[in-house]
């Protein structure tokens, strides 16, 4: 189904719902510890804009930042700085994964989405804005030349029709040719959102769409082009990066997707008088209970092409010896009904209580080109499927097909899930807040699934300031997604009867403002962990893996001189199952000053570093990061020299990324993944302008 068909279906559902929103007034109490202002308090429009994201599935609001910060604005244009420790194929917008275990997001139901999650829109990233005047934020980042340029243009609009209705939209276009051959990435994301917040009725909705494609080069053929170029270039030490041969030259990944979410709430309560001043009072609506309905639709489509198969790169070619076209889709629908007893509607109501039920349908479709064609195969995916090859086609070695495994999974799978859940929380009060939520799977593949999470937050007055303490824990027992268990493609086929993945985790943090210190600790016991091994196939580890991370953030300031530091120490009890760098450091030494009373200046040098470990490798056909034990990665400080400026509503930076490139002798460790070198030294610029319309 093409993108315009998705929009047509969604709008036909959304517009009747939006039309209902014209009759009510606003106000809500959120149940997250970072909730917006309280239930029963009229939400007046303020001059300073505010933003929030949503909790899933019921759509309660979580306070969020408006993207106007100057600090470290330059970091977002460097592929390897998506986190303090990031493994990537090297290009901006390319597949990558976080090497800090406890910062990794939850896995998607669609296997191929995980490696690109950082670059794509999602439910968790969707922001809603309350702005006094309509605002547009435009950002542009650039580096390189005609052969290796890197461009990213982003725009975000937000505005209020009145104090109850707000709308928003965003667009994100990224095009990076890459320093090395056949690694170009192009990404186009866009979406829009709207909300109505009334005394009795509320509505929040958004639509997102993304279209991502990147060439896959399979890594360079010989690491010595980076580590010892003279040895492979006849004594020539300078490197022309575009001339380095790569393992793949005709391979490409495409990932398209969209999501439509809407949430509706109707509140019942009573009217009450509120004292405005000594002589005036006004009526306000105090909600007692809220009835909720949420609908979520997600569509994913992945395709992997290789127009001329490199038989030296692939261990198996099962169906077509000449070219590969793997096409997989997932359509997911969920409907949720919930009820929420609102905290604080009376002084004795010290907590909020909610319960809900969710019915979800997942429809998977794997590459039908590799099965006998069915008469009902009429999917409009915009690409003609190749003819099915004849099984047993032999001939010379370059065209011989690999024998099929004993079990070949079916091409289509429909899953039905029923979940029930609930939450108790206390989100009001300056001293103590807490929450606990639970979700059970009742039917289908989710039968027996369990998610249990809890959190406590407290503020302790000490020495004239406040120390913030947080503790959290959780238990999870969940079934792996269908594509991790069953998959068919031209190069990989697997069918696994994996058991549920179990996890018990605890952690906490303490933040001391007057010393500029924050310390964190997280521990987890992981059982039946599913990972991709050195054979690029999924495996399940039947035993337990213990994981631990201790983090320390320490910032120093003397006048205009600042030195900010983050250190993370990680431990894994089984590196063959969960390989992690043991020590990660981020350090930023900079001057922060105000010039001429209007020009904000940040100039400095920052570095990322993580210790050597037997890191991950990358498989282009499945877009997965796989364990390997042959190549040590890490041990290289990636440093940048930069200048950040802010003048009124304009932010601007100039930067030399990887400024220390080639300064440490052997450059073996300038690899993020085996055979995938990081970008060399590059001059980069960027600008962001906040337009108040």
XYZ file of C-alpha atoms in Angstrom:
693
model
C 0.000 0.000 0.000
C 1.439 3.336 -1.019
C 1.930 6.210 1.410
C -0.974 8.245 0.042
C -3.321 5.346 0.669
C -2.226 5.217 4.315
C -2.928 8.941 4.674
C -6.348 8.605 3.051
C -7.363 5.805 5.432
C -6.061 7.623 8.487
C -7.658 10.963 7.685
C -11.012 9.304 7.081
C -10.835 8.058 10.665
C -9.245 11.147 12.201
C -11.416 13.952 10.835
C -14.683 12.796 12.451
C -12.825 12.522 15.753
C -11.302 15.974 15.369
C -14.689 17.476 14.611
C -15.988 16.446 18.041
C -13.309 18.526 19.740
C -15.006 21.903 19.361
C -17.315 21.788 22.375
C -15.187 21.559 25.511
C -12.525 23.278 27.678
C -9.109 22.164 28.941
C -7.153 20.804 31.944
C -5.468 17.536 32.961
C -3.360 15.882 35.577
C -0.704 13.562 34.196
C 0.393 10.453 36.003
C 4.111 10.525 35.104
C 6.594 11.810 37.719
C 7.533 14.564 35.255
C 3.904 15.463 34.740
C 2.455 18.755 33.547
C 0.537 21.110 35.915
C -2.157 19.598 38.115
C -5.705 18.504 37.488
C -8.233 21.216 38.182
C -5.807 24.075 37.520
C -6.827 26.140 34.475
C -4.041 25.864 31.922
C -3.502 29.460 30.897
C -1.441 30.308 27.833
C 2.019 31.520 28.819
C 4.592 33.401 26.807
C 7.299 30.797 27.317
C 6.605 27.760 25.099
C 6.236 24.357 26.695
C 6.363 20.857 25.239
C 5.436 17.317 26.162
C 5.605 13.754 24.898
C 3.135 10.928 25.563
C 3.113 7.685 27.524
C 2.029 4.513 25.760
C -0.692 3.416 25.314
C -3.027 5.829 27.142
C -1.373 9.093 26.109
C -0.628 10.775 29.445
C 1.721 13.711 29.066
C 5.415 13.911 30.060
C 7.134 17.270 30.219
C 9.782 17.716 27.490
C 12.318 20.330 26.404
C 11.850 22.763 23.547
C 14.761 22.377 21.110
C 16.417 25.760 21.560
C 19.525 24.754 23.549
C 22.903 26.070 22.467
C 25.070 23.676 24.501
C 26.730 21.023 22.309
C 24.534 21.843 19.332
C 27.373 20.655 17.077
C 27.323 17.027 18.301
C 24.185 16.086 16.383
C 26.027 16.218 13.025
C 28.666 13.599 13.921
C 27.712 9.947 13.229
C 29.830 8.489 16.042
C 28.468 10.875 18.681
C 24.889 9.679 18.837
C 25.930 8.551 22.321
C 29.168 8.483 24.320
C 29.835 5.037 22.823
C 28.256 4.358 19.440
C 28.947 1.606 16.907
C 28.113 2.646 13.348
C 28.886 1.859 9.719
C 30.375 5.354 9.602
C 28.028 7.714 7.796
C 25.483 10.201 9.129
C 22.075 8.522 9.023
C 23.601 5.047 8.683
C 22.804 2.025 10.877
C 24.169 2.200 14.407
C 23.724 0.888 17.938
C 24.377 2.193 21.430
C 27.231 0.489 23.286
C 25.913 1.735 26.630
C 23.649 -1.156 27.568
C 21.211 0.641 29.857
C 20.647 3.414 27.316
C 19.499 1.077 24.553
C 15.833 1.510 23.565
C 13.389 -1.362 23.625
C 13.449 -3.590 20.566
C 10.892 -2.950 17.870
C 8.494 -5.637 16.641
C 10.051 -5.051 13.207
C 13.634 -6.335 13.221
C 15.033 -3.905 10.640
C 13.876 -0.780 12.465
C 16.274 -1.232 15.392
C 19.514 -0.221 13.663
C 18.003 3.036 12.326
C 15.892 3.962 15.367
C 18.092 6.933 16.264
C 17.440 8.669 12.920
C 13.723 7.960 12.588
C 10.606 9.478 14.177
C 8.794 7.416 16.784
C 6.046 7.569 19.369
C 8.525 8.366 22.156
C 10.054 11.288 20.204
C 6.794 12.940 19.135
C 6.411 16.338 20.827
C 3.373 18.533 21.300
C 3.780 22.257 21.949
C 1.910 25.001 23.753
C 3.199 28.290 22.328
C 2.149 31.885 22.885
C 2.847 32.757 19.259
C 3.400 30.430 16.259
C 7.049 29.371 16.050
C 9.154 27.767 13.334
C 12.619 26.320 13.988
C 14.802 25.713 10.918
C 18.159 23.927 11.116
C 20.766 23.207 8.468
C 24.049 21.312 8.806
C 26.670 20.836 6.082
C 30.130 19.443 5.447
C 32.175 18.041 2.573
C 32.317 18.583 -1.167
C 30.480 17.313 -4.232
C 31.859 13.789 -3.743
C 31.321 13.338 -0.016
C 28.963 16.098 1.128
C 26.730 15.747 4.165
C 23.507 17.801 4.317
C 20.709 17.833 6.837
C 17.747 20.204 6.783
C 15.230 20.145 9.629
C 12.139 22.211 10.250
C 9.603 22.229 13.056
C 6.443 24.311 13.348
C 4.185 24.783 16.355
C 1.277 27.098 17.012
C -1.861 27.490 19.051
C -5.253 28.242 17.550
C -6.276 29.284 21.063
C -5.362 28.225 24.577
C -7.108 24.885 24.042
C -6.073 23.851 20.530
C -2.538 23.427 19.223
C -1.043 22.105 15.999
C 2.453 21.145 14.920
C 4.456 19.745 12.028
C 8.018 18.678 11.310
C 10.224 17.738 8.383
C 13.715 16.200 8.390
C 15.718 15.673 5.195
C 19.140 14.049 5.459
C 21.419 13.298 2.503
C 24.992 12.179 3.096
C 27.128 10.670 0.351
C 29.705 9.472 2.865
C 33.478 9.614 2.897
C 33.840 6.050 1.615
C 32.317 4.473 -1.475
C 28.829 2.950 -1.536
C 27.741 4.144 1.905
C 25.432 7.032 0.971
C 22.352 7.581 3.157
C 19.174 9.490 2.369
C 16.355 9.989 4.836
C 13.116 11.963 4.547
C 10.903 12.185 7.644
C 7.796 14.296 8.093
C 4.696 14.466 10.218
C 2.033 16.602 11.833
C 0.213 16.655 15.163
C -2.674 18.332 16.935
C -4.411 18.428 20.267
C -7.475 19.757 22.030
C -7.423 20.018 25.833
C -10.757 20.790 27.440
C -12.453 20.593 30.801
C -14.381 17.486 29.800
C -12.910 16.277 26.510
C -9.317 15.863 25.344
C -7.794 14.723 22.079
C -4.152 14.253 21.037
C -3.112 12.822 17.669
C -0.136 12.629 15.338
C 0.932 11.131 12.035
C 4.558 10.358 11.151
C 6.154 8.999 8.001
C 9.724 8.161 7.076
C 11.527 6.910 3.976
C 15.120 5.842 4.539
C 17.574 4.324 2.119
C 21.272 3.655 2.405
C 23.827 1.966 0.204
C 25.618 -0.979 1.801
C 29.305 -1.498 1.052
C 29.911 -4.410 3.424
C 33.016 -2.659 4.757
C 36.359 -2.064 3.050
C 38.194 -5.067 1.631
C 41.511 -4.432 3.404
C 41.947 -2.575 6.717
C 45.469 -1.631 5.745
C 44.108 1.176 3.564
C 43.538 2.850 6.940
C 46.144 1.289 9.223
C 49.103 1.033 6.794
C 48.211 2.577 3.419
C 51.783 2.397 2.085
C 51.679 -1.397 2.255
C 48.766 -1.636 -0.182
C 49.437 1.471 -2.278
C 53.013 0.852 -3.369
C 54.545 3.160 -0.772
C 52.004 5.979 -1.138
C 50.850 7.097 2.327
C 48.080 9.535 1.403
C 44.634 7.967 1.100
C 41.935 8.741 -1.440
C 39.004 7.428 0.559
C 36.642 7.091 -2.374
C 39.143 4.824 -4.130
C 39.278 2.227 -1.340
C 37.619 -0.977 -2.628
C 34.582 -2.271 -0.723
C 33.040 -5.724 -0.365
C 29.685 -4.744 -1.868
C 28.997 -2.315 -4.702
C 25.366 -2.913 -5.756
C 23.602 -3.413 -2.394
C 20.985 -1.118 -0.896
C 18.602 -1.104 2.072
C 15.285 0.696 2.124
C 13.110 1.179 5.184
C 9.765 2.929 4.852
C 7.224 3.361 7.601
C 4.452 5.396 9.142
C 2.529 5.686 12.392
C -0.822 7.213 13.250
C -1.812 7.578 16.893
C -4.820 9.240 18.464
C -5.969 9.437 22.045
C -9.350 10.562 23.321
C -10.387 11.179 26.915
C -13.656 12.184 28.524
C -13.631 13.403 32.111
C -16.433 13.408 34.659
C -16.297 15.588 37.739
C -17.855 18.632 39.374
C -17.690 22.425 39.331
C -16.022 24.258 42.192
C -15.397 27.879 43.171
C -11.803 29.086 43.097
C -10.684 32.288 44.828
C -8.977 34.610 42.322
C -8.378 37.540 44.702
C -9.995 39.131 47.737
C -13.196 39.976 45.878
C -13.416 37.646 42.873
C -14.051 33.927 42.478
C -14.462 31.772 39.395
C -15.875 28.368 38.588
C -13.460 25.627 37.628
C -14.169 22.075 36.569
C -12.570 19.469 38.866
C -12.371 16.095 37.070
C -12.674 12.952 39.178
C -12.447 10.174 36.604
C -11.245 9.956 33.041
C -12.343 7.435 30.379
C -9.806 6.915 27.601
C -9.575 5.395 24.147
C -6.365 5.122 22.101
C -5.752 3.862 18.587
C -2.312 3.157 17.151
C -1.465 2.082 13.597
C 2.084 1.299 12.470
C 3.285 0.291 9.047
C 6.825 -0.922 8.268
C 8.321 -2.035 4.966
C 11.907 -3.139 4.422
C 13.652 -4.098 1.197
C 17.212 -5.251 0.603
C 18.580 -5.248 -2.945
C 21.753 -6.535 -4.483
C 21.744 -6.239 -8.256
C 24.846 -8.360 -8.793
C 25.546 -10.853 -6.020
C 29.090 -11.039 -4.665
C 29.349 -14.766 -3.930
C 32.591 -14.271 -1.982
C 30.741 -12.165 0.606
C 27.747 -14.427 1.248
C 27.936 -17.847 2.842
C 24.565 -18.886 1.381
C 22.450 -17.923 -1.628
C 19.204 -19.873 -1.479
C 16.871 -18.742 -4.250
C 18.306 -16.406 -6.885
C 21.988 -16.681 -7.871
C 22.046 -13.426 -9.837
C 20.330 -10.785 -7.740
C 18.654 -10.354 -4.357
C 15.393 -8.655 -3.560
C 14.161 -9.216 0.008
C 10.910 -7.466 0.908
C 9.250 -7.700 4.345
C 6.324 -5.784 5.845
C 4.523 -5.404 9.152
C 1.154 -3.777 9.741
C 0.218 -3.356 13.387
C -3.115 -2.153 14.809
C -3.929 -1.664 18.480
C -6.981 -0.385 20.326
C -6.917 0.488 24.017
C -9.709 1.273 26.461
C -8.845 2.662 29.867
C -10.143 4.380 32.962
C -8.222 6.694 35.276
C -9.187 7.732 38.788
C -7.493 11.109 39.051
C -5.064 11.965 41.811
C -5.798 15.018 43.948
C -9.443 15.733 43.083
C -9.918 15.735 46.866
C -7.280 16.366 49.512
C -7.575 12.784 50.716
C -6.994 11.323 47.238
C -3.210 11.013 47.483
C -2.634 8.824 44.424
C -3.986 8.132 40.946
C -5.164 4.747 39.731
C -5.644 3.554 36.173
C -6.511 0.329 34.347
C -6.716 -0.557 30.652
C -7.102 -3.327 28.097
C -5.343 -3.438 24.696
C -6.139 -5.576 21.680
C -3.363 -5.670 19.071
C -3.025 -7.276 15.643
C 0.331 -7.777 13.899
C 0.366 -8.826 10.255
C 3.780 -9.923 8.924
C 4.660 -10.645 5.329
C 8.062 -11.952 4.258
C 9.626 -12.076 0.771
C 6.908 -13.741 -1.308
C 9.237 -13.848 -4.313
C 10.895 -16.841 -2.696
C 7.692 -18.880 -2.529
C 5.439 -20.222 -5.249
C 3.350 -17.216 -6.267
C -0.203 -17.182 -4.979
C -3.146 -15.803 -6.910
C -3.924 -13.426 -4.035
C -0.457 -11.838 -4.026
C -1.588 -8.382 -5.087
C 0.344 -6.232 -2.633
C 1.037 -2.810 -4.112
C 4.582 -2.221 -2.861
C 5.743 -0.328 -5.938
C 8.298 -2.973 -6.952
C 7.771 -5.933 -9.277
C 8.749 -9.236 -7.708
C 11.308 -11.331 -9.601
C 10.458 -14.747 -10.956
C 10.798 -17.636 -8.551
C 13.960 -19.613 -9.364
C 13.750 -23.313 -10.013
C 14.838 -25.305 -6.954
C 17.899 -27.415 -7.549
C 19.335 -25.091 -10.193
C 22.966 -26.098 -10.451
C 25.602 -25.319 -13.000
C 28.908 -23.598 -12.443
C 29.955 -22.556 -8.947
C 28.905 -18.913 -9.368
C 25.252 -19.843 -9.991
C 24.826 -22.919 -7.743
C 22.253 -22.444 -5.019
C 22.703 -23.400 -1.381
C 20.499 -26.259 -0.159
C 17.454 -25.107 1.765
C 17.284 -25.734 5.529
C 14.988 -28.477 6.788
C 12.399 -25.912 7.896
C 11.431 -22.901 5.771
C 9.006 -20.566 7.587
C 5.672 -19.558 6.108
C 5.558 -16.287 4.189
C 2.720 -14.686 6.173
C 1.870 -14.525 9.846
C -1.070 -12.952 11.666
C -0.741 -12.410 15.398
C -3.460 -11.391 17.851
C -2.626 -10.099 21.316
C -4.741 -9.167 24.308
C -3.145 -7.242 27.169
C -4.495 -5.866 30.412
C -2.625 -3.390 32.567
C -2.826 -0.888 35.354
C -0.903 1.719 37.257
C -0.841 3.374 40.653
C 1.061 6.617 41.031
C 1.636 9.669 43.166
C 2.826 12.551 41.001
C 2.019 15.476 43.271
C 4.103 16.643 46.191
C 7.537 18.157 46.594
C 9.041 15.437 48.805
C 7.961 12.019 47.521
C 6.603 10.723 44.226
C 6.194 7.151 43.065
C 4.617 4.987 40.394
C 4.156 1.301 39.671
C 2.627 -0.265 36.591
C 1.951 -3.762 35.349
C 0.914 -5.322 32.029
C -0.152 -8.940 31.425
C -0.445 -10.788 28.124
C -3.592 -12.917 28.018
C -3.762 -14.438 24.540
C -1.822 -15.315 21.406
C 1.968 -15.291 21.368
C 1.839 -12.790 24.239
C 0.102 -15.220 26.611
C 2.108 -15.212 29.810
C 4.005 -12.023 28.970
C 4.541 -9.781 31.973
C 5.942 -6.270 32.386
C 6.289 -4.840 35.875
C 7.953 -1.486 36.555
C 8.250 0.828 39.526
C 9.908 4.130 40.390
C 10.398 6.303 43.473
C 11.586 9.920 43.419
C 12.332 12.120 46.392
C 13.836 15.548 47.009
C 15.893 15.937 50.170
C 16.544 19.491 51.451
C 20.213 19.754 52.392
C 22.591 22.691 52.955
C 20.120 25.190 51.537
C 19.597 23.208 48.328
C 17.818 20.035 47.230
C 19.326 16.611 46.567
C 17.301 14.569 44.043
C 17.224 10.812 44.607
C 15.606 8.310 42.241
C 15.247 4.523 42.368
C 13.640 2.189 39.849
C 13.173 -1.495 39.139
C 11.441 -3.863 36.795
C 10.689 -7.436 35.787
C 10.027 -8.435 32.185
C 9.045 -11.800 30.690
C 8.339 -11.387 26.971
C 8.229 -13.351 23.734
C 10.716 -12.316 20.992
C 9.228 -10.712 17.884
C 8.209 -12.904 14.957
C 11.004 -11.929 12.546
C 13.667 -12.726 15.132
C 12.141 -16.194 15.416
C 11.257 -16.822 11.751
C 12.679 -15.280 8.597
C 13.252 -16.096 4.928
C 15.505 -14.231 2.483
C 17.899 -14.957 -0.334
C 20.906 -15.158 1.997
C 19.414 -16.080 5.391
C 16.714 -18.478 6.543
C 15.974 -19.285 10.153
C 13.164 -20.798 12.163
C 13.536 -20.864 15.944
C 11.372 -21.892 18.849
C 12.716 -19.280 21.226
C 11.421 -19.089 24.771
C 10.496 -15.908 26.603
C 13.252 -13.436 27.465
C 13.352 -12.690 31.197
C 14.933 -9.666 32.787
C 15.169 -8.358 36.351
C 16.694 -4.907 36.725
C 17.209 -2.309 39.438
C 18.880 1.063 39.509
C 18.965 4.537 40.897
C 20.588 7.943 40.821
C 21.519 10.812 43.108
C 22.042 14.380 41.948
C 23.793 17.022 44.061
C 23.343 20.457 42.483
C 25.907 22.484 44.435
C 28.759 20.117 43.532
C 27.452 19.640 39.952
C 27.505 15.871 40.512
C 25.214 13.067 39.390
C 25.875 9.392 40.119
C 23.923 6.445 38.696
C 23.939 2.694 39.079
C 22.038 -0.012 37.158
C 22.123 -3.796 37.476
C 20.296 -6.437 35.465
C 19.992 -10.208 35.376
C 19.155 -11.328 31.841
C 17.943 -14.838 31.036
C 17.247 -16.392 27.629
C 18.779 -13.395 25.898
C 18.430 -13.448 22.095
C 21.416 -12.160 20.127
C 22.926 -12.502 16.660
C 26.107 -14.565 16.565
C 29.174 -14.593 14.359
C 27.219 -16.689 11.817
C 24.772 -13.724 11.536
C 21.917 -15.911 12.798
C 19.833 -15.371 15.948
C 20.663 -17.474 18.991
C 19.162 -17.761 22.449
C 21.431 -18.047 25.473
C 19.714 -20.342 27.937
C 21.710 -19.196 30.956
C 21.919 -15.954 32.889
C 23.970 -12.886 32.066
C 24.648 -10.309 34.766
C 25.069 -6.716 33.667
C 26.063 -3.672 35.665
C 26.792 -0.021 34.909
C 28.028 2.728 37.221
C 28.001 6.274 35.917
C 29.344 9.577 37.179
C 28.705 13.038 35.777
C 30.957 15.716 37.221
C 31.003 19.277 35.958
C 33.500 21.953 37.019
C 33.218 25.704 36.537
C 35.690 28.500 37.278
C 34.517 31.822 35.878
C 33.930 31.314 32.164
C 35.968 28.079 32.082
C 33.926 24.860 32.166
C 34.922 21.219 32.218
C 32.068 18.710 31.920
C 32.679 14.980 32.260
C 30.723 11.733 32.023
C 32.264 8.393 32.939
C 30.487 5.033 32.632
C 31.883 1.713 33.816
C 30.115 -1.413 32.507
C 30.409 -5.070 33.443
C 29.076 -8.103 31.587
C 29.432 -11.628 32.953
C 29.511 -13.177 29.460
C 31.177 -11.163 26.712
C 30.363 -13.815 24.124
C 26.652 -13.088 24.627
C 26.628 -9.361 25.513
C 29.914 -7.719 24.495
C 30.397 -4.225 25.937
C 33.289 -1.777 26.299
C 34.190 -1.646 29.970
C 34.940 2.069 30.323
C 33.399 4.995 28.441
C 34.440 8.630 28.885
C 33.036 11.872 27.536
C 34.928 15.077 28.374
C 34.177 18.614 27.238
C 36.514 21.522 28.053
C 35.081 24.856 26.942
C 34.708 28.568 27.565
C 31.166 29.834 28.020
C 30.810 33.623 27.879
C 28.417 36.432 27.023
C 29.896 38.994 24.633
C 28.500 42.491 24.090
C 25.547 41.494 26.314
C 23.842 39.697 23.409
C 26.253 37.130 21.908
C 26.512 33.797 23.730
C 29.790 32.001 23.040
C 30.823 28.396 23.649
C 34.270 27.434 22.336
C 36.082 24.272 23.270
C 37.203 20.711 22.599
C 35.258 17.568 23.445
C 36.191 13.885 23.214
C 34.534 10.475 23.267
C 36.562 7.436 24.296
C 35.798 3.818 25.147
C 38.171 0.991 25.970
C 38.953 -1.885 23.608
C 36.574 -4.815 23.464
C 35.712 -7.622 21.053
C 32.941 -5.614 19.541
C 30.001 -6.104 17.239
C 29.952 -6.560 13.495
C 27.239 -5.575 11.028
C 25.206 -7.684 8.590
C 23.750 -5.559 5.730
C 21.090 -8.015 4.523
C 19.297 -8.123 7.896
C 20.485 -4.748 9.262
C 21.559 -6.470 12.481
C 24.559 -6.053 14.764
C 26.149 -9.406 15.465
C 28.657 -10.660 18.012
C 32.203 -11.461 16.892
C 35.381 -12.485 18.718
C 38.161 -11.832 16.204
C 38.598 -8.048 16.018
C 39.254 -5.694 18.920
C 37.604 -2.298 18.595
C 37.786 0.902 20.625
C 40.702 2.585 22.339
C 40.540 5.645 20.082
C 39.708 9.162 21.366
C 37.400 10.931 18.926
C 37.920 14.662 19.499
C 36.324 17.786 18.053
C 37.292 21.446 18.195
C 34.272 23.722 17.907
C 32.792 27.191 18.284
C 29.118 27.593 19.194
C 27.446 30.992 18.933
C 23.966 32.199 19.816
C 22.638 35.628 18.895
C 19.038 36.197 19.905
C 17.122 33.417 18.098
C 19.994 32.238 15.894
C 22.400 29.399 16.748
C 25.520 28.789 14.670
C 28.552 26.512 14.924
C 31.793 25.751 13.127
C 33.695 22.588 13.978
C 36.627 20.416 13.006
C 35.479 16.888 13.816
C 37.990 14.110 14.533
C 40.595 16.837 14.877
C 43.146 14.315 16.201
C 42.871 12.076 13.123
C 46.228 10.469 12.326
C 48.046 11.995 15.310
C 48.574 8.765 17.261
C 50.678 6.738 14.833
C 48.938 3.530 13.889
C 45.308 4.233 13.054
C 44.064 0.681 13.532
C 41.518 1.697 16.148
C 39.854 4.268 13.896
C 37.205 1.629 13.226
C 33.725 1.630 14.694
C 32.993 -1.881 13.416
C 35.222 -4.484 11.722
C 36.116 -3.091 8.265
C 34.009 0.058 8.843
C 36.346 3.024 9.533
C 35.068 6.168 11.190
C 35.079 9.442 9.299
C 38.446 11.236 9.044
C 38.988 14.875 9.966
C 36.191 17.081 8.552
C 35.225 20.753 8.730
C 31.528 21.193 9.507
C 29.111 24.082 9.889
C 25.530 24.394 11.062
C 22.878 27.001 11.748
C 19.503 27.020 13.492
C 17.030 29.911 13.474
C 13.931 30.218 15.647
C 11.324 32.235 13.773
C 8.543 33.724 15.868
C 5.839 34.182 13.256
